[in-house]
Amino acid sequence: MVELASSFKDQDRWKEAEAQEVWVMKTRKRLYGEEHPDTLVSMANLASTYRKRGRREKAESTGVRANEDDERMKEAIHLLQHVIEAGEKSIYDPGVTRQSHDDNSPLKDVAVEFDKAQAAYPSDVEKPGTMILDDPSRVAKIRDRGESFRLRKLQEQHRNSRPPATDVGVRYRNDSKGDNGLINKIAIELDEAMTACPLEPDKLFVPNPEFAKIITFDRVRRIVFSLECLRKEKNKEELAREIYYGRSDGSGHAVKLLAVLIGINKAEDFLKHLSDGMRDSCLPLRKITANKYRHLECQWHRSHATLNGYSRPRARDNFATWSYALNAPFIKWEPRYHSHYILDTGDVIPMEIVDKVKHEDSPTAAAKNASHDSDNMYGGFSEVYKVKLHNGHWDFGDHGIRHPQGFFALKKLTSHKSIDFNLELSSLLFTYKLYDKKHVIQLLATFEVVNFATGVSTFFLLFDWAEGSLDKFWQNNQNLVGNKTHCFWMASQFYEICAALQCVHNDRVAIRQYLEDDRDSDEALYGRHGDIKPGNLLWFHSNTTPGPGLLALSDFGLGELHTQTSRSKQDPRNIERTATYRSPEFDLPLGQISPRSDIFSLGCVLLEYITWFCLGLDAVENTFPDRRMETDIYGIESDVFFSINHNQAILKPAVAEWIQGLQNHPDCSWYIFELLETIRDRMLEPDSSKRISSSQLAKRMKDFLKSCEADSDYYMRRHSLGSNEGQA
């Protein structure tokens, strides 16, 4: 719509332009709200059109609201530039769009253009459903590869660096013959800047910083003055500026189009492609499936005559390859919504693979952490890669936990089912909405790579890079064993983890629409994590957190949401759980899984942490498990923390004795002593109805932290009842 309005302006068809801008502004206001930056941009554009038409009162009334937040306007100079913005399945209802205009409406052409966009990308026009991906208040589907984000950032830079308009025509006319070799030079530099993608080595791309060094405004201006096809162009200076900087409304860039044509040795066709309506926003062009001429398809205009008129299909192949190579995604985190990038198989994700994540830690730790063979520290049923994003292709602000060396984790789901991806995304976004600190794993962006030939999607999730799980933390920080100053850091991390878990257990969360199931009940849903273990507490290096970094709760892969009714129907023995850290409910005939099952598991983990702090890693991996080992009700040797006798659960006597031994240990401070009491009496309570809730636990952990902050003796001074030798 914005592009159509811009075209009307170029033709001095201001009445038609006004109609388009009114429609865009009203639609954005309805869908995004008046405060959204895109709505403010639309209002400013409309005010400008009103002024051009002499409608001063309308201009002032429209412009006042747009200018109330000028700083936000400056940050929002990116536009949803094209008709397809109305076709985003997560935002627009195509039926409403078409039915809102009758045959005599001046907006009839808009509906026609919208239908064309739908026909071009039929997979992009699903009606909103029950999945979180279809909730525009939570998820924005980025279909322009983040180009609007990149241009917004670029415009801020250009605002301060754009050279003044000058009459350079005579100088460039005189020098144009000397620029014949410039195009050749640029082509060679672009070739040399091509970078391979490790995920798919046959794909290449030009990183944004390299492109900016090669294609400068001065070079674009020199090319405009030297191209024979532009010889009759009257205002070459203005054309060069539009190619490089775009129009005042943010549209019209053609610098990448020019670079593509230079790359395929067809720079002299530049004017023909401009006349066809092709701009940077049309790129990349996708190959039409099963077309023997290998024609290319534009997401806005369907077809471009000059390009599809080339006699050799090879020319179109080269054009498509270059158009993807110059449009690698720009990945940005937005505070208002989660960014989900819709890509296709021609796209190149701008990253390099440092390593592929394997099972970590010692065999003992790996065995007790594993609930299935495909587990890793970012969740099961996936492949995880340690990656570095190319500079100039990402901007996450202060969101997340930046690794000092710039590493990220890319998780590739092995399932191609959208339901599986939606469930994982729902759990991550649900938790983050309630708990916005850094102690829940931070999801930065997601990608959906669509194979339009088969209709199959591959899903990726991008996270900050963790050094490892809690097991690895214990291995790498054995110098902290017995160091009482570490207890303050422990107190802060334990509180934050409990606060994060409280959010997962939030009393009632109305997110039923994000799940597909056969429940008839309209009750609100209850959450649980479902897989708390050392392997799901991730350890991050952090430049902003004192101490050895921070811990974050991760992998909600086994977390489920249940109504009160449905919870009672679950057979615990049929629910996945981590064997060592499972709660008694899993083994009891009438046991009911609930959020308090997580509390028992967390109590096991915290007890192991204190064991590590007082006695070292070997006690965690060998001595303590050996003490707990006994035959369970299934006839299997098990190191769980409870026993079942006559259908009643009890805390294993060996566990109670172990806790007593830790309380008598020389390194047991008042903080450790009282924490162990809470673990034994409230967290490892075999009766789930008597077990402490996550909200009560978070409050207690906060009280412990406050006591540490108020008096260092609380965590530094030895407990007065401690003996010289612990029983552990």
XYZ file of C-alpha atoms in Angstrom:
728
model
C 0.000 0.000 0.000
C 2.759 2.402 0.867
C 4.500 1.699 -2.445
C 1.212 2.238 -4.304
C 0.664 5.544 -2.528
C 4.223 6.563 -3.359
C 3.638 5.751 -7.024
C 0.511 7.918 -7.036
C 2.536 10.771 -5.539
C 5.165 10.427 -8.251
C 2.376 10.843 -10.812
C 0.852 13.801 -8.930
C -2.241 11.682 -8.272
C -2.590 13.045 -4.761
C -6.231 12.118 -4.262
C -5.515 8.436 -4.911
C -2.392 8.625 -2.741
C -4.473 10.066 0.092
C -6.964 7.194 -0.171
C -4.194 4.610 0.136
C -2.583 6.367 3.093
C -5.908 6.747 4.919
C -6.512 3.014 4.550
C -3.018 2.099 5.754
C -3.229 4.489 8.701
C -6.645 3.207 9.829
C -5.605 -0.412 9.438
C -2.422 0.072 11.445
C -4.300 1.982 14.121
C -6.857 -0.821 14.409
C -4.305 -3.627 14.472
C -1.276 -2.071 16.146
C -2.790 0.743 18.187
C -2.123 4.479 18.066
C 1.187 4.177 19.925
C 2.820 1.799 17.454
C 5.709 3.408 15.498
C 4.298 2.234 12.148
C 0.987 3.930 12.946
C 2.813 7.165 13.768
C 4.725 6.967 10.486
C 1.451 6.508 8.574
C -0.068 9.518 10.322
C 2.945 11.653 9.456
C 2.804 10.580 5.795
C -0.913 11.329 5.638
C -0.395 14.738 7.227
C 2.196 15.515 4.552
C -0.265 14.532 1.813
C -3.002 16.690 3.356
C -0.628 19.666 3.333
C 0.257 19.032 -0.310
C -3.453 19.089 -1.191
C -3.990 22.312 0.748
C -6.075 20.660 3.467
C -4.343 22.501 6.293
C -6.830 21.721 9.071
C -6.731 18.004 8.343
C -2.951 18.138 8.130
C -2.651 19.835 11.498
C -5.077 17.501 13.277
C -3.346 14.447 11.842
C 0.168 15.745 12.312
C -0.259 16.798 15.943
C -0.668 13.220 17.143
C 2.183 11.984 14.986
C 4.522 14.645 16.303
C 3.672 14.190 19.978
C 6.338 11.554 20.200
C 9.003 12.827 17.820
C 11.737 10.708 19.347
C 9.727 7.588 18.714
C 9.118 8.799 15.185
C 12.835 9.061 14.619
C 13.232 5.451 15.620
C 10.294 4.366 13.513
C 11.210 5.534 10.020
C 10.763 2.076 8.682
C 7.672 1.325 6.655
C 5.769 -1.765 5.775
C 6.332 -0.731 2.191
C 4.152 -2.972 0.113
C 0.808 -4.534 -0.501
C 1.824 -7.826 1.090
C 1.882 -6.164 4.483
C -1.890 -6.539 4.317
C -1.475 -10.222 3.647
C 0.501 -11.229 6.710
C -1.441 -14.108 8.130
C -0.634 -13.136 11.692
C -2.000 -9.624 11.304
C -4.530 -9.191 8.518
C -7.744 -11.059 7.825
C -8.003 -11.194 4.015
C -11.773 -11.544 4.142
C -12.172 -8.295 6.048
C -9.840 -6.506 3.647
C -11.777 -7.497 0.542
C -15.249 -7.085 1.946
C -14.624 -3.597 3.236
C -14.610 -2.083 -0.270
C -17.415 -2.306 -2.808
C -16.905 -2.231 -6.591
C -17.311 1.548 -6.750
C -14.817 2.247 -4.004
C -11.626 4.127 -4.902
C -9.880 1.373 -2.945
C -11.039 -1.369 -5.298
C -7.568 -1.491 -6.859
C -6.116 -2.013 -3.424
C -8.160 -5.176 -2.975
C -7.059 -6.352 -6.412
C -3.401 -5.821 -5.546
C -3.978 -7.599 -2.263
C -5.456 -10.619 -4.048
C -2.407 -10.699 -6.310
C -0.170 -10.829 -3.288
C -2.201 -13.701 -1.891
C -1.965 -15.614 -5.152
C 1.789 -15.133 -5.211
C 2.232 -16.576 -1.753
C -0.737 -18.821 -0.982
C 1.016 -20.310 2.046
C 1.201 -16.868 3.612
C -2.530 -16.208 3.852
C -3.760 -18.664 6.426
C -6.415 -17.379 8.734
C -5.388 -16.767 12.322
C -5.620 -19.969 14.345
C -5.032 -21.091 17.873
C -1.245 -21.094 17.736
C 0.967 -18.465 19.279
C 2.450 -17.809 15.840
C -0.960 -16.460 14.858
C -1.131 -13.978 17.728
C 0.023 -10.580 16.398
C 0.241 -9.158 19.904
C 2.987 -11.663 20.718
C 4.669 -12.581 17.438
C 5.599 -10.522 14.386
C 6.281 -12.479 11.218
C 9.220 -10.866 9.487
C 8.891 -11.484 5.757
C 11.344 -8.865 4.501
C 14.370 -10.601 6.104
C 14.643 -7.730 8.568
C 15.338 -5.222 5.797
C 13.036 -2.616 7.357
C 15.013 -2.938 10.610
C 18.298 -2.543 8.728
C 17.078 0.478 6.772
C 15.814 2.134 9.936
C 19.257 1.786 11.479
C 20.915 2.907 8.252
C 18.745 5.995 7.992
C 19.892 7.082 11.429
C 23.481 6.845 10.211
C 22.706 8.599 6.932
C 20.946 11.418 8.743
C 24.288 12.445 10.192
C 26.523 11.584 7.255
C 24.559 12.305 4.085
C 26.543 14.704 1.862
C 24.796 17.929 0.823
C 23.261 18.120 -2.624
C 25.661 19.903 -4.970
C 25.861 20.636 -8.659
C 28.435 18.044 -9.633
C 27.051 17.344 -13.078
C 29.823 19.005 -15.069
C 32.614 17.281 -13.135
C 31.015 13.845 -13.448
C 30.213 14.340 -17.140
C 33.857 15.139 -17.735
C 35.016 12.161 -15.650
C 32.486 9.602 -16.863
C 34.804 8.068 -19.449
C 37.346 7.473 -16.733
C 34.764 5.481 -14.765
C 34.314 2.734 -17.321
C 36.493 0.444 -15.218
C 34.648 1.200 -11.974
C 31.814 -1.249 -12.639
C 34.342 -3.987 -13.354
C 36.206 -3.169 -10.165
C 33.019 -3.297 -8.096
C 32.070 -6.668 -9.613
C 35.443 -8.118 -8.624
C 35.197 -6.681 -5.097
C 31.718 -8.156 -4.655
C 32.987 -11.539 -5.848
C 35.820 -11.416 -3.337
C 33.451 -10.383 -0.520
C 31.273 -13.471 -0.976
C 31.213 -15.558 2.215
C 30.153 -19.198 2.494
C 27.371 -20.374 4.804
C 28.548 -23.377 6.880
C 25.011 -24.760 7.189
C 24.859 -24.937 3.380
C 28.376 -24.454 1.947
C 27.157 -24.042 -1.634
C 25.389 -20.808 -0.648
C 27.258 -17.499 -0.546
C 26.397 -14.045 0.732
C 27.970 -10.610 0.982
C 28.025 -9.359 4.607
C 26.379 -5.968 5.076
C 29.557 -4.190 6.279
C 31.461 -5.388 3.192
C 28.637 -4.279 0.918
C 28.657 -0.826 2.528
C 32.394 -0.493 1.892
C 32.072 -1.505 -1.756
C 28.862 0.289 -2.767
C 29.304 3.840 -1.502
C 27.235 6.854 -2.454
C 30.164 8.364 -4.323
C 30.501 5.218 -6.422
C 26.771 5.064 -7.112
C 26.852 8.659 -8.255
C 29.803 7.971 -10.549
C 28.021 4.962 -12.028
C 24.837 6.966 -12.652
C 26.835 9.556 -14.563
C 28.711 6.909 -16.543
C 25.964 4.456 -17.563
C 24.877 4.846 -21.173
C 21.317 3.795 -20.323
C 21.001 6.853 -18.047
C 22.513 9.293 -20.518
C 19.190 11.085 -21.094
C 18.306 11.262 -17.404
C 17.952 14.969 -16.600
C 18.690 15.001 -12.892
C 21.335 12.368 -12.357
C 22.306 13.740 -8.963
C 18.766 13.318 -7.635
C 18.515 9.845 -9.161
C 21.771 8.777 -7.508
C 20.473 9.960 -4.151
C 17.203 8.087 -4.551
C 19.034 4.901 -5.552
C 21.311 5.050 -2.537
C 19.266 6.811 0.176
C 15.707 6.112 -0.961
C 12.822 8.559 -0.971
C 11.787 10.722 1.937
C 9.143 8.169 2.975
C 11.750 5.410 3.206
C 10.906 3.631 -0.047
C 12.555 3.507 -3.460
C 16.039 2.168 -2.657
C 17.666 0.516 -5.666
C 21.299 0.190 -4.600
C 21.109 -3.595 -4.192
C 19.372 -3.926 -7.547
C 22.242 -1.996 -9.117
C 24.750 -4.281 -7.380
C 22.940 -7.412 -8.603
C 23.077 -6.175 -12.193
C 26.761 -5.352 -11.806
C 27.301 -8.856 -10.449
C 25.677 -10.516 -13.486
C 27.300 -8.097 -15.951
C 24.051 -6.370 -16.963
C 24.456 -2.915 -15.425
C 23.289 -1.255 -18.650
C 19.852 -2.825 -18.118
C 19.419 -0.835 -14.911
C 16.964 1.693 -16.382
C 14.820 -1.071 -17.895
C 14.474 -2.736 -14.525
C 13.651 0.571 -12.841
C 10.972 1.169 -15.470
C 9.549 -2.280 -14.668
C 9.024 -1.090 -11.107
C 11.800 -3.186 -9.614
C 13.443 -1.847 -6.460
C 15.449 -3.306 -3.587
C 12.195 -4.167 -1.837
C 11.439 -6.664 -4.623
C 14.568 -8.650 -3.839
C 15.287 -11.481 -3.576
C 13.342 -12.981 -6.469
C 12.286 -16.588 -6.105
C 12.307 -19.224 -8.816
C 8.861 -20.373 -9.899
C 8.534 -24.074 -9.152
C 8.500 -26.421 -12.173
C 8.931 -23.631 -14.708
C 11.154 -24.786 -17.568
C 12.190 -21.211 -18.401
C 13.209 -20.725 -14.760
C 11.205 -17.512 -14.500
C 11.485 -15.511 -11.300
C 8.654 -14.300 -9.116
C 8.432 -10.973 -7.294
C 6.554 -10.933 -4.010
C 4.946 -7.602 -4.897
C 4.625 -7.446 -8.678
C 4.536 -11.159 -9.538
C 6.575 -10.746 -12.731
C 9.081 -8.275 -14.186
C 9.076 -8.206 -17.984
C 12.725 -7.314 -18.564
C 14.072 -10.020 -16.284
C 11.764 -12.791 -17.437
C 12.317 -11.642 -21.002
C 15.998 -12.608 -20.991
C 16.494 -15.326 -23.593
C 18.830 -17.422 -21.431
C 17.438 -18.965 -18.219
C 20.995 -18.887 -16.905
C 20.745 -15.090 -16.639
C 17.738 -15.457 -14.343
C 19.525 -18.115 -12.293
C 22.429 -15.735 -11.768
C 20.070 -12.880 -10.912
C 18.299 -15.006 -8.281
C 21.587 -16.165 -6.749
C 22.902 -12.619 -6.478
C 19.600 -11.270 -5.143
C 19.764 -13.742 -2.251
C 23.487 -13.177 -1.713
C 22.909 -9.448 -1.142
C 19.889 -9.925 1.128
C 21.056 -12.104 4.006
C 18.696 -11.478 6.951
C 19.208 -8.720 9.499
C 18.178 -10.221 12.850
C 16.759 -7.862 15.451
C 15.146 -8.247 18.840
C 12.086 -6.060 19.445
C 10.710 -5.420 22.951
C 7.072 -5.308 21.808
C 6.904 -8.717 20.196
C 8.874 -11.803 19.246
C 10.405 -11.734 15.754
C 9.767 -14.851 13.662
C 11.589 -14.740 10.327
C 9.896 -16.383 7.338
C 12.628 -17.429 4.900
C 12.820 -19.782 1.948
C 15.374 -22.312 0.788
C 17.303 -19.713 -1.199
C 18.071 -17.621 1.878
C 21.414 -17.594 3.653
C 21.417 -17.210 7.452
C 24.474 -14.990 8.098
C 26.423 -17.012 10.607
C 29.433 -19.249 10.930
C 29.372 -22.537 12.824
C 31.976 -22.838 15.552
C 30.976 -26.289 16.778
C 28.125 -28.759 17.015
C 26.931 -29.402 20.560
C 27.450 -32.942 21.824
C 26.488 -34.658 25.073
C 28.424 -32.843 27.757
C 29.982 -33.585 31.056
C 31.043 -36.858 32.621
C 29.359 -40.178 31.781
C 27.710 -40.220 35.212
C 26.280 -36.723 34.849
C 25.192 -37.383 31.278
C 23.407 -40.568 32.299
C 21.428 -39.013 35.128
C 20.580 -35.920 33.062
C 19.347 -37.790 30.011
C 15.648 -38.419 29.647
C 16.065 -39.488 26.027
C 18.917 -39.998 23.622
C 18.585 -36.712 21.795
C 18.872 -34.484 24.862
C 21.269 -31.561 24.917
C 21.449 -28.472 27.063
C 19.024 -26.550 24.813
C 16.426 -29.316 24.768
C 15.814 -32.626 23.062
C 14.732 -33.585 19.549
C 17.055 -31.067 17.995
C 20.515 -30.312 16.719
C 22.331 -27.445 18.417
C 25.190 -25.450 16.933
C 27.564 -22.993 18.522
C 27.579 -20.092 16.058
C 28.780 -16.540 15.521
C 26.544 -14.077 13.715
C 28.228 -11.836 11.189
C 28.634 -8.253 12.309
C 26.169 -5.942 10.648
C 23.461 -8.608 10.602
C 22.128 -8.479 14.150
C 21.023 -6.064 16.848
C 19.684 -7.406 20.146
C 20.282 -4.290 22.232
C 20.717 -5.174 25.906
C 18.310 -8.110 25.704
C 19.782 -11.431 26.703
C 23.224 -12.382 27.946
C 25.980 -11.524 25.467
C 28.820 -13.980 25.481
C 32.190 -12.189 25.790
C 33.340 -13.791 22.518
C 30.056 -13.223 20.712
C 28.820 -16.822 20.557
C 25.174 -17.823 20.109
C 23.295 -21.128 20.084
C 21.260 -22.123 17.025
C 18.769 -24.887 17.728
C 17.432 -26.772 14.702
C 14.324 -28.821 15.422
C 14.314 -32.316 13.975
C 10.523 -32.153 13.687
C 9.044 -30.312 10.708
C 5.598 -30.099 12.301
C 4.378 -26.607 13.081
C 2.514 -27.910 16.146
C 5.797 -29.026 17.731
C 7.429 -25.678 17.036
C 4.391 -23.790 18.322
C 4.345 -25.677 21.599
C 8.015 -24.979 22.229
C 7.616 -21.326 21.278
C 4.526 -21.000 23.477
C 6.360 -22.212 26.562
C 9.318 -19.896 25.954
C 7.246 -16.784 25.250
C 4.764 -17.550 28.024
C 7.523 -17.684 30.603
C 9.375 -14.635 29.314
C 6.216 -12.526 29.349
C 5.889 -13.094 33.090
C 9.556 -13.083 33.999
C 11.690 -10.649 32.028
C 14.972 -11.106 33.874
C 17.942 -13.018 32.574
C 17.481 -16.194 34.643
C 15.161 -17.777 32.103
C 16.782 -18.773 28.842
C 16.526 -15.858 26.416
C 14.975 -16.535 23.013
C 16.379 -13.974 20.581
C 14.669 -14.896 17.296
C 13.195 -17.822 15.392
C 13.428 -18.787 11.746
C 11.124 -20.803 9.538
C 12.744 -21.913 6.287
C 9.963 -22.882 3.893
C 10.520 -25.204 0.964
C 7.819 -23.924 -1.380
C 8.219 -26.927 -3.673
C 7.325 -29.429 -0.940
C 5.534 -27.224 1.590
C 7.852 -28.472 4.348
C 9.234 -26.034 6.929
C 12.420 -26.316 8.974
C 12.443 -24.448 12.277
C 15.356 -22.799 14.062
C 15.574 -21.025 17.427
C 18.363 -18.612 18.340
C 19.574 -18.278 21.938
C 22.466 -16.763 23.801
C 25.366 -19.169 24.181
C 25.744 -20.917 27.542
C 29.081 -22.272 28.698
C 27.293 -25.407 29.769
C 24.879 -26.750 32.324
C 25.168 -26.731 36.096
C 27.204 -29.946 35.856
C 29.839 -28.141 33.811
C 29.768 -25.211 36.221
C 30.632 -27.616 39.043
C 33.445 -29.139 36.998
C 34.981 -25.808 35.984
C 34.714 -23.983 39.322
C 36.074 -26.452 41.864
C 38.171 -23.625 43.306
C 34.900 -22.308 44.792
C 34.292 -25.448 46.875
C 34.275 -24.367 50.528
C 34.754 -20.677 49.625
C 32.138 -19.009 51.812
C 32.139 -15.794 49.762
C 30.520 -17.879 47.018
C 27.442 -18.320 49.219
C 26.241 -14.794 48.466
C 26.260 -15.557 44.734
C 24.472 -18.842 45.473
C 21.762 -17.019 47.415
C 21.109 -14.586 44.570
C 21.026 -17.316 41.903
C 18.778 -19.619 43.933
C 16.313 -16.796 44.499
C 16.209 -15.876 40.810
C 15.727 -19.489 39.723
C 12.855 -19.887 42.183
C 11.309 -16.611 40.997
C 11.537 -17.856 37.406
C 9.901 -21.148 38.364
C 7.150 -19.249 40.139
C 6.297 -17.620 36.824
C 6.055 -21.005 35.146
C 3.689 -22.020 37.950
C 1.752 -18.770 37.797
C -1.616 -19.531 39.417
C -3.810 -19.160 36.355
C -2.597 -18.279 32.898
C -5.187 -17.838 30.182
C -3.249 -19.186 27.236
C -5.540 -22.037 26.264
C -5.706 -20.651 22.732
C -2.065 -21.540 22.187
C -2.623 -25.281 22.517
C -4.474 -27.767 20.380
C -6.096 -30.511 22.426
C -9.442 -32.134 23.077
C -10.261 -30.494 26.396
C -13.830 -29.402 26.858
C -13.073 -27.408 29.979
C -12.617 -23.663 29.697
C -10.654 -23.568 32.934
C -7.488 -21.549 32.945
C -4.322 -23.589 32.613
C -1.684 -24.543 35.135
C 1.966 -24.676 34.176
C 4.874 -26.781 35.258
C 8.383 -27.132 33.930
C 8.430 -30.910 34.019
C 12.150 -31.549 33.618
C 14.170 -29.819 36.317
C 17.689 -31.234 36.582
C 21.266 -29.867 36.551
C 21.315 -30.224 32.774
C 18.448 -27.747 32.475
C 20.077 -25.064 34.589
C 22.373 -23.299 32.144
C 25.528 -21.467 33.129
C 26.269 -18.224 31.292
C 29.327 -16.036 31.357
C 28.245 -12.448 31.867
C 30.100 -9.159 31.739
C 27.385 -7.451 33.786
C 26.922 -9.925 36.646
C 29.488 -10.141 39.477
C 30.802 -13.582 40.279
C 31.164 -16.573 37.972
C 28.276 -15.589 35.701
C 24.637 -16.520 36.152
C 22.309 -19.515 36.046
C 19.159 -19.671 33.931
C 16.252 -22.081 33.782
C 15.995 -23.715 30.370
C 14.336 -26.398 28.251
C 10.606 -26.349 28.784
C 10.359 -29.252 26.360
C 8.619 -31.494 28.901
C 6.687 -28.676 30.507
C 2.945 -29.020 30.097
C -0.146 -27.008 30.854
C -3.012 -28.701 32.615
C -6.410 -27.844 34.011
C -7.308 -29.083 37.453
C -9.525 -31.694 35.847
C -7.062 -32.983 33.274
C -4.205 -33.245 35.747
C -5.990 -35.890 37.770
C -6.404 -38.050 34.667
C -2.700 -38.392 33.959
C -0.935 -41.644 34.716
C 2.419 -40.400 36.077
C 4.186 -43.497 34.810
C 3.291 -42.520 31.235
C 4.693 -38.995 31.559
C 8.299 -38.313 30.634
C 10.499 -37.302 33.534
C 14.138 -37.328 34.532
C 14.687 -40.511 36.549
C 17.029 -39.307 39.311
C 15.159 -36.090 40.068
C 11.574 -37.278 39.727
C 9.080 -36.697 42.515
C 7.230 -39.504 44.368
C 4.023 -38.752 42.426
C 5.488 -40.538 39.428
C 5.661 -43.838 41.310
C 2.524 -43.668 43.449
C -0.577 -45.483 42.123
C -2.800 -42.440 42.700
C -0.107 -39.816 42.349
C -1.087 -36.598 40.613
C 1.495 -34.565 38.741
C 1.343 -30.876 39.579
C 3.569 -27.798 39.696
C 4.791 -29.016 43.092
C 6.410 -31.960 41.330
C 8.918 -29.393 40.055
C 9.586 -28.254 43.624
C 10.721 -31.739 44.638
C 13.032 -31.937 41.599
C 14.493 -28.509 42.355
C 15.062 -29.575 45.972
C 17.146 -32.501 44.704
C 19.238 -30.172 42.529
C 19.815 -27.629 45.308
C 20.839 -30.419 47.676
C 23.398 -31.584 45.120
C 24.651 -28.004 44.787
C 25.278 -27.748 48.533
C 26.911 -31.179 48.427
C 29.285 -29.881 45.746
C 29.994 -26.712 47.738
C 30.836 -28.591 50.945
C 32.358 -31.827 49.658
C 33.313 -31.395 46.008
C 32.362 -32.923 42.663
C 33.118 -36.568 43.468
C 30.561 -36.493 46.266
C 27.901 -35.296 43.786
C 28.754 -37.817 41.090
C 29.615 -40.886 43.172
C 29.399 -40.815 46.979
C 25.926 -39.311 47.389
C 24.299 -41.375 44.567
C 25.831 -44.551 46.023
C 24.318 -43.743 49.426
C 20.872 -43.324 47.845
C 21.011 -46.454 45.710
C 18.361 -49.080 46.461
C 15.880 -51.267 44.596
C 12.719 -49.362 43.645
C 9.145 -50.640 43.192
C 9.975 -51.663 39.623
C 12.818 -53.895 40.814
C 15.468 -51.547 39.427
C 18.471 -50.131 41.291
C 17.637 -46.448 41.592
C 19.267 -43.359 43.105
C 16.048 -41.341 43.448
C 15.582 -39.368 46.668
C 12.468 -41.186 47.956
C 11.194 -44.686 48.678
C 7.722 -46.206 48.288
C 6.532 -48.442 51.105
C 2.972 -49.820 51.090
C 1.919 -47.163 48.552
C 3.277 -44.415 50.793
C 6.221 -42.191 49.848
C 8.961 -41.369 52.328
C 12.227 -39.471 52.060
C 15.016 -42.025 51.908
C 16.741 -42.280 55.301
C 20.076 -41.999 53.467
C 19.014 -38.578 52.141
C 17.957 -37.340 55.592
C 21.263 -38.564 57.040
C 23.176 -36.869 54.226
C 21.474 -33.554 54.964
C 22.294 -33.920 58.651
C 25.913 -34.556 57.739
C 26.038 -31.386 55.630
C 24.539 -29.348 58.475
C 27.362 -30.611 60.706
C 30.054 -29.861 58.125
C 32.716 -27.233 59.034
C 31.775 -25.145 55.972
C 28.089 -25.031 56.913
C 27.145 -21.398 57.577
C 23.846 -20.177 59.027
C 22.632 -19.615 55.479
C 23.515 -23.171 54.387
C 21.996 -24.642 57.562
C 18.635 -22.906 57.122
C 18.603 -23.578 53.385
C 19.092 -27.305 54.061
C 16.178 -27.210 56.510
C 13.953 -25.726 53.815
C 15.093 -28.328 51.303
C 14.495 -31.241 53.681
C 11.257 -30.126 55.331
C 9.502 -28.173 52.584
C 10.916 -29.070 49.158
C 11.595 -32.799 49.584
C 8.318 -33.334 51.438
C 7.026 -36.661 49.997
C 3.376 -35.569 50.284
C 2.859 -33.106 47.438
C -0.106 -31.476 49.197
C 2.212 -30.450 52.049
C 5.111 -29.434 49.818
C 5.956 -25.743 49.603
C 4.552 -23.849 46.610
C 6.770 -21.966 44.197
C 5.470 -18.585 45.393
C 6.221 -19.448 49.024
C 9.606 -20.827 48.029
C 10.533 -17.694 46.084
C 9.589 -15.566 49.098
C 11.718 -17.718 51.409
C 14.689 -17.547 49.035
C 14.310 -13.783 48.882
C 14.387 -13.629 52.673
C 17.607 -15.677 52.646
C 19.117 -13.257 50.123
C 18.092 -10.216 52.170
C 19.731 -11.736 55.243
C 22.933 -12.253 53.251
C 22.809 -8.643 52.064
C 22.174 -7.316 55.568
C 24.912 -9.258 57.361
C 27.826 -11.081 55.762
C 28.202 -13.206 58.920
C 24.985 -14.953 57.903
C 26.758 -16.701 55.030
C 30.393 -16.333 56.145
C 30.186 -17.469 59.772
C 30.142 -21.151 60.650
C 26.918 -22.460 62.145
C 27.438 -22.697 65.904
C 26.117 -26.259 66.151
C 28.471 -27.576 63.496
C 30.903 -30.301 64.480
C 34.440 -30.751 63.221
C 33.537 -33.679 61.035
C 30.399 -34.186 58.982
C 28.656 -37.490 58.576
C 28.555 -37.067 54.814
